[in-house]
C-alpha positions as a printed NumPy array, in Angstrom:
array([[ 40.996, -12.877,  19.129],
       [ 37.859, -11.262,  20.469],
       [ 35.333,  -9.517,  18.265],
       [ 33.048,  -6.981,  19.868],
       [ 30.481,  -4.348,  18.965],
       [ 30.81 ,  -0.938,  20.563],
       [ 28.405,   2.016,  20.624],
       [ 29.304,   5.403,  22.124],
       [ 32.428,   3.863,  23.641],
       [ 30.413,   1.158,  25.395],
       [ 30.727,  -2.533,  24.629],
       [ 27.749,  -4.696,  23.752],
       [ 28.498,  -8.204,  24.996],
       [ 27.217, -10.941,  27.258],
       [ 30.113, -10.393,  29.652],
       [ 29.539,  -6.664,  30.151],
       [ 25.965,  -6.665,  31.427],
       [ 25.835,  -3.08 ,  32.744],
       [ 27.034,  -1.376,  29.554],
       [ 24.98 ,  -3.735,  27.39 ],
       [ 21.812,  -2.938,  29.348],
       [ 22.356,   0.797,  28.816],
       [ 22.852,   0.327,  25.081],
       [ 19.826,  -1.935,  24.701],
       [ 17.447,   0.247,  26.704],
       [ 18.698,   3.781,  26.01 ],
       [ 20.829,   3.964,  22.863],
       [ 19.52 ,   1.43 ,  20.362],
       [ 16.229,   1.689,  18.491],
       [ 13.923,  -1.255,  17.874],
       [ 15.228,  -1.354,  14.313],
       [ 18.829,  -1.472,  15.585],
       [ 18.072,  -4.321,  17.976],
       [ 16.142,  -6.261,  15.346],
       [ 18.942,  -5.861,  12.805],
       [ 21.549,  -6.855,  15.372],
       [ 19.634,  -9.973,  16.418],
       [ 19.272, -10.984,  12.771],
       [ 22.978, -10.323,  12.167],
       [ 23.966, -12.531,  15.118],
       [ 21.714, -15.312,  13.853],
       [ 23.041, -15.108,  10.297],
       [ 26.665, -14.991,  11.429],
       [ 26.16 , -18.248,  13.309],
       [ 23.933, -20.231,  10.931],
       [ 24.238, -18.729,   7.431],
       [ 27.112, -20.976,   6.355],
       [ 25.561, -24.084,   7.92 ],
       [ 22.088, -24.144,   6.366],
       [ 21.179, -26.735,   3.747],
       [ 18.158, -27.864,   1.755],
       [ 16.893, -30.053,   4.598],
       [ 16.509, -27.118,   6.988],
       [ 13.375, -25.124,   7.765],
       [ 13.943, -21.575,   9.035],
       [ 11.293, -19.157,  10.298],
       [ 11.964, -15.412,  10.389],
       [  9.377, -13.565,  12.482],
       [  9.181,  -9.907,  11.437],
       [ 12.878,  -9.55 ,  10.511],
       [ 12.386,  -6.04 ,   9.111],
       [ 11.425,  -3.29 ,  11.569],
       [ 13.19 ,  -0.287,  10.043],
       [ 12.407,   2.149,   7.247],
       [ 16.108,   2.494,   6.42 ],
       [ 16.368,   1.486,   2.749],
       [ 19.913,   0.083,   2.997],
       [ 19.012,  -2.109,   5.966],
       [ 15.83 ,  -3.196,   4.232],
       [ 17.601,  -4.153,   1.002],
       [ 20.422,  -5.89 ,   2.855],
       [ 17.904,  -7.96 ,   4.823],
       [ 16.277,  -9.091,   1.577],
       [ 19.684, -10.024,   0.136],
       [ 20.649, -12.074,   3.19 ],
       [ 17.334, -13.927,   3.43 ],
       [ 17.384, -14.565,  -0.323],
       [ 20.845, -16.119,   0.022],
       [ 19.468, -18.669,   2.482],
       [ 16.383, -19.242,   0.358],
       [ 18.438, -19.884,  -2.757],
       [ 20.412, -22.615,  -1.008],
       [ 17.253, -24.724,  -1.102],
       [ 16.301, -24.12 ,   2.506],
       [ 12.587, -23.895,   3.232],
       [ 12.081, -20.385,   4.591],
       [  9.034, -18.812,   6.23 ],
       [  9.042, -15.018,   6.548],
       [  6.375, -13.415,   8.741],
       [  5.877,  -9.662,   8.554],
       [  3.295,  -6.905,   8.993],
       [  4.921,  -5.064,   6.076],
       [  3.309,  -6.15 ,   2.796],
       [  5.762,  -4.057,   0.774],
       [  8.73 ,  -5.83 ,   2.353],
       [  7.174,  -9.237,   1.636],
       [  6.456,  -8.204,  -1.954],
       [ 10.058,  -7.109,  -2.471],
       [ 11.25 , -10.308,  -0.823],
       [  9.172, -12.364,  -3.25 ],
       [ 10.225, -10.295,  -6.24 ],
       [ 13.975, -10.363,  -5.613],
       [ 14.367, -13.821,  -4.099],
       [ 15.469, -15.316,  -7.423],
       [ 12.882, -18.084,  -7.432],
       [  9.661, -16.108,  -7.118],
       [  7.761, -18.734,  -9.114],
       [  8.109, -21.132,  -6.179],
       [  7.207, -18.578,  -3.538],
       [  3.804, -18.807,  -1.867],
       [  1.985, -15.889,  -0.265],
       [ -0.352, -16.299,   2.686],
       [ -2.337, -13.906,   4.816],
       [ -3.617, -14.352,   8.341],
       [ -7.199, -13.145,   8.071],
       [ -8.834, -12.126,  11.35 ],
       [-12.563, -11.639,  11.937],
       [-13.84 ,  -9.933,  15.084],
       [-17.325, -10.407,  16.534],
       [-18.412,  -7.954,  19.229],
       [-20.878,  -9.721,  21.541],
       [-22.487,  -6.435,  22.607],
       [-21.833,  -3.45 ,  20.378],
       [-23.455,  -1.073,  22.908],
       [-21.241,  -2.109,  25.845],
       [-17.784,  -0.514,  25.895],
       [-16.459,  -3.437,  27.972],
       [-18.114,  -6.158,  25.928],
       [-16.432,  -9.453,  25.153],
       [-15.158, -10.092,  21.655],
       [-14.616, -13.265,  19.698],
       [-11.618, -13.431,  17.375],
       [-11.52 , -15.978,  14.58 ],
       [ -8.531, -16.32 ,  12.299],
       [ -7.612, -18.385,   9.296],
       [ -4.727, -18.599,   6.863],
       [ -5.663, -17.897,   3.257],
       [ -3.548, -18.305,   0.148],
       [ -2.971, -15.226,  -2.028],
       [ -1.343, -14.903,  -5.413],
       [  0.479, -11.793,  -4.206],
       [  0.145,  -8.78 ,  -1.929],
       [ -0.347,  -6.278,  -4.747],
       [ -3.666,  -5.064,  -3.387],
       [ -1.798,  -3.718,  -0.343],
       [  1.192,  -2.172,  -2.061],
       [ -0.09 ,  -0.78 ,  -5.339],
       [ -0.755,   2.926,  -5.541],
       [ -4.401,   3.683,  -4.797],
       [ -4.728,   5.43 ,  -8.173],
       [ -3.733,   2.244,  -9.974],
       [ -6.285,   0.203,  -8.024],
       [ -9.013,   2.781,  -8.677],
       [ -8.128,   2.892, -12.369],
       [ -8.426,  -0.885, -12.639],
       [-11.772,  -0.776, -10.812],
       [-13.085,   1.871, -13.214],
       [-11.785,  -0.075, -16.218],
       [-13.442,  -3.285, -14.994],
       [-16.81 ,  -1.523, -14.731],
       [-16.52 ,   0.079, -18.169],
       [-15.677,  -3.287, -19.674],
       [-18.45 ,  -5.138, -17.85 ],
       [-20.887,  -2.86 , -15.97 ],
       [-22.853,  -4.478, -13.16 ],
       [-25.475,  -3.331, -10.694],
       [-23.278,  -4.5  ,  -7.805],
       [-20.514,  -2.037,  -8.721],
       [-22.84 ,   0.93 ,  -9.183],
       [-22.368,   2.582,  -5.783],
       [-18.581,   2.179,  -5.77 ],
       [-18.195,   3.582,  -9.285],
       [-20.54 ,   6.516,  -8.698],
       [-18.37 ,   7.523,  -5.753],
       [-15.096,   6.733,  -7.531],
       [-15.422,   8.965, -10.605],
       [-14.78 ,  12.293,  -8.909],
       [-11.74 ,  11.334,  -6.756],
       [-10.003,   9.496,  -9.599],
       [-10.447,  12.515, -11.884],
       [ -9.1  ,  14.789,  -9.138],
       [ -6.116,  12.471,  -8.656],
       [ -5.434,  12.504, -12.396],
       [ -5.532,  16.303, -12.49 ],
       [ -3.133,  16.553,  -9.529],
       [ -0.68 ,  14.17 , -11.192],
       [ -1.038,  15.973, -14.529],
       [ -0.358,  19.419, -13.028],
       [  1.283,  18.821,  -9.631],
       [  2.577,  22.391,  -9.303],
       [ -0.859,  23.886,  -9.871],
       [ -3.233,  21.382,  -8.264],
       [ -2.445,  20.141,  -4.759],
       [ -4.297,  18.029,  -2.2  ],
       [ -6.084,  21.202,  -1.167],
       [ -7.682,  21.688,  -4.59 ],
       [-10.956,  19.933,  -5.343],
       [-12.43 ,  19.377,  -8.779],
       [-14.702,  22.42 ,  -8.696],
       [-11.751,  24.662,  -7.833],
       [ -9.65 ,  23.103, -10.593],
       [-12.384,  23.827, -13.114],
       [-12.604,  27.449, -11.935],
       [ -8.842,  27.914, -12.281],
       [ -8.838,  26.462, -15.797],
       [-11.867,  28.499, -16.832],
       [-10.331,  31.701, -15.51 ],
       [ -6.931,  31.243, -17.19 ],
       [ -6.433,  33.557, -20.191],
       [ -2.677,  33.229, -20.684],
       [ -2.233,  30.889, -23.656],
       [  1.249,  29.969, -22.396],
       [ -0.025,  28.802, -19.021],
       [ -0.313,  25.042, -18.367],
       [ -3.814,  25.795, -17.072],
       [ -4.978,  27.26 , -20.375],
       [ -7.605,  25.021, -21.999],
       [ -5.71 ,  24.555, -25.259],
       [ -7.213,  21.115, -25.911],
       [-10.81 ,  22.175, -25.161],
       [-11.178,  19.608, -22.403],
       [-12.885,  21.895, -19.89 ],
       [-16.417,  21.097, -21.034],
       [-15.803,  17.358, -20.608],
       [-14.343,  17.843, -17.115],
       [-17.278,  20.057, -16.143],
       [-19.808,  17.499, -17.413],
       [-18.192,  14.717, -15.408],
       [-18.066,  16.967, -12.342],
       [-21.735,  17.944, -12.659],
       [-22.671,  14.272, -12.727],
       [-20.356,  13.033,  -9.998],
       [-21.031,  15.703,  -7.385],
       [-24.52 ,  14.259,  -6.933],
       [-22.947,  11.105,  -5.486],
       [-20.058,  12.658,  -3.591],
       [-22.095,  13.913,  -0.634],
       [-24.259,  12.036,   1.841],
       [-27.312,  14.282,   1.441],
       [-29.882,  12.456,  -0.664],
       [-27.34 ,   9.868,  -1.791],
       [-29.612,   6.849,  -1.245],
       [-32.405,   8.338,  -3.347],
       [-30.081,   9.459,  -6.123],
       [-28.257,   6.14 ,  -6.356],
       [-31.549,   4.22 ,  -6.572],
       [-32.628,   6.428,  -9.465],
       [-29.326,   5.966, -11.293],
       [-29.299,   3.205, -13.894],
       [-26.204,   1.281, -14.883],
       [-26.389,   2.386, -18.53 ],
       [-26.271,   6.074, -17.6  ],
       [-23.398,   5.489, -15.193],
       [-21.527,   3.473, -17.818],
       [-21.535,   6.435, -20.215],
       [-19.999,   8.778, -17.642],
       [-17.573,   6.128, -16.396],
       [-16.345,   5.535, -19.938],
       [-15.982,   9.277, -20.566],
       [-13.872,   9.46 , -17.402],
       [-11.759,   6.45 , -18.379],
       [-11.082,   7.855, -21.843],
       [-10.207,  11.261, -20.412],
       [ -7.621,   9.942, -17.928],
       [ -6.15 ,   7.421, -20.382],
       [ -3.481,   8.313, -22.886],
       [  0.   ,   9.767, -23.151]])
């Protein structure tokens, strides 16, 4: 018996070099070739691995296809669950997070990141030499790369409200307006889009007179939104920012930050 893989009537095999070259260079995507290489490897070694083996997969996932992605996780998890020591390298933090989550023994899984620092020896010379330094650092997870930005911003705001510090002052002053805008867009996605800024949202709410409209201020929240906007717009633009932020004290910022947190929290 001979098993073969055929695309567009052409055979992909070691014996048929001309047709294989056409398929590899013209017909197959990088994701196809990556998946095929992984499939060949698994078909040869999957049944032979044991707990004494160490296997390294270098960027096994190069496709956005959800079925291929999930199937790759299933196959690698099968090897992992046989007790084999497995290293998975990838540029895709979401893939690595899913791999860790669904591997079946996530408590034993370790996450590492290759951290790279670049030093430009002459920042005014376009052809200057650069020094690259890298190190491997241990991480509890890759959540900071895969969580929705709103969730990360919410946690940052919450941390400041709980324990306000001078060091967080600039970040929070600039965070209040965009997180409120994001909340409003999620709350009324059909009315507020990425093209609507907070001032425009306030104008639309203020101008709505139909009590049946979702924009009608039935809960009397407009004044609170306007107050937060009036405060935050001072720190949303570059003009005079340095002077304004120096004059801002943490206690004053804490009051507005807490008002914002309370407004965007709740069911």
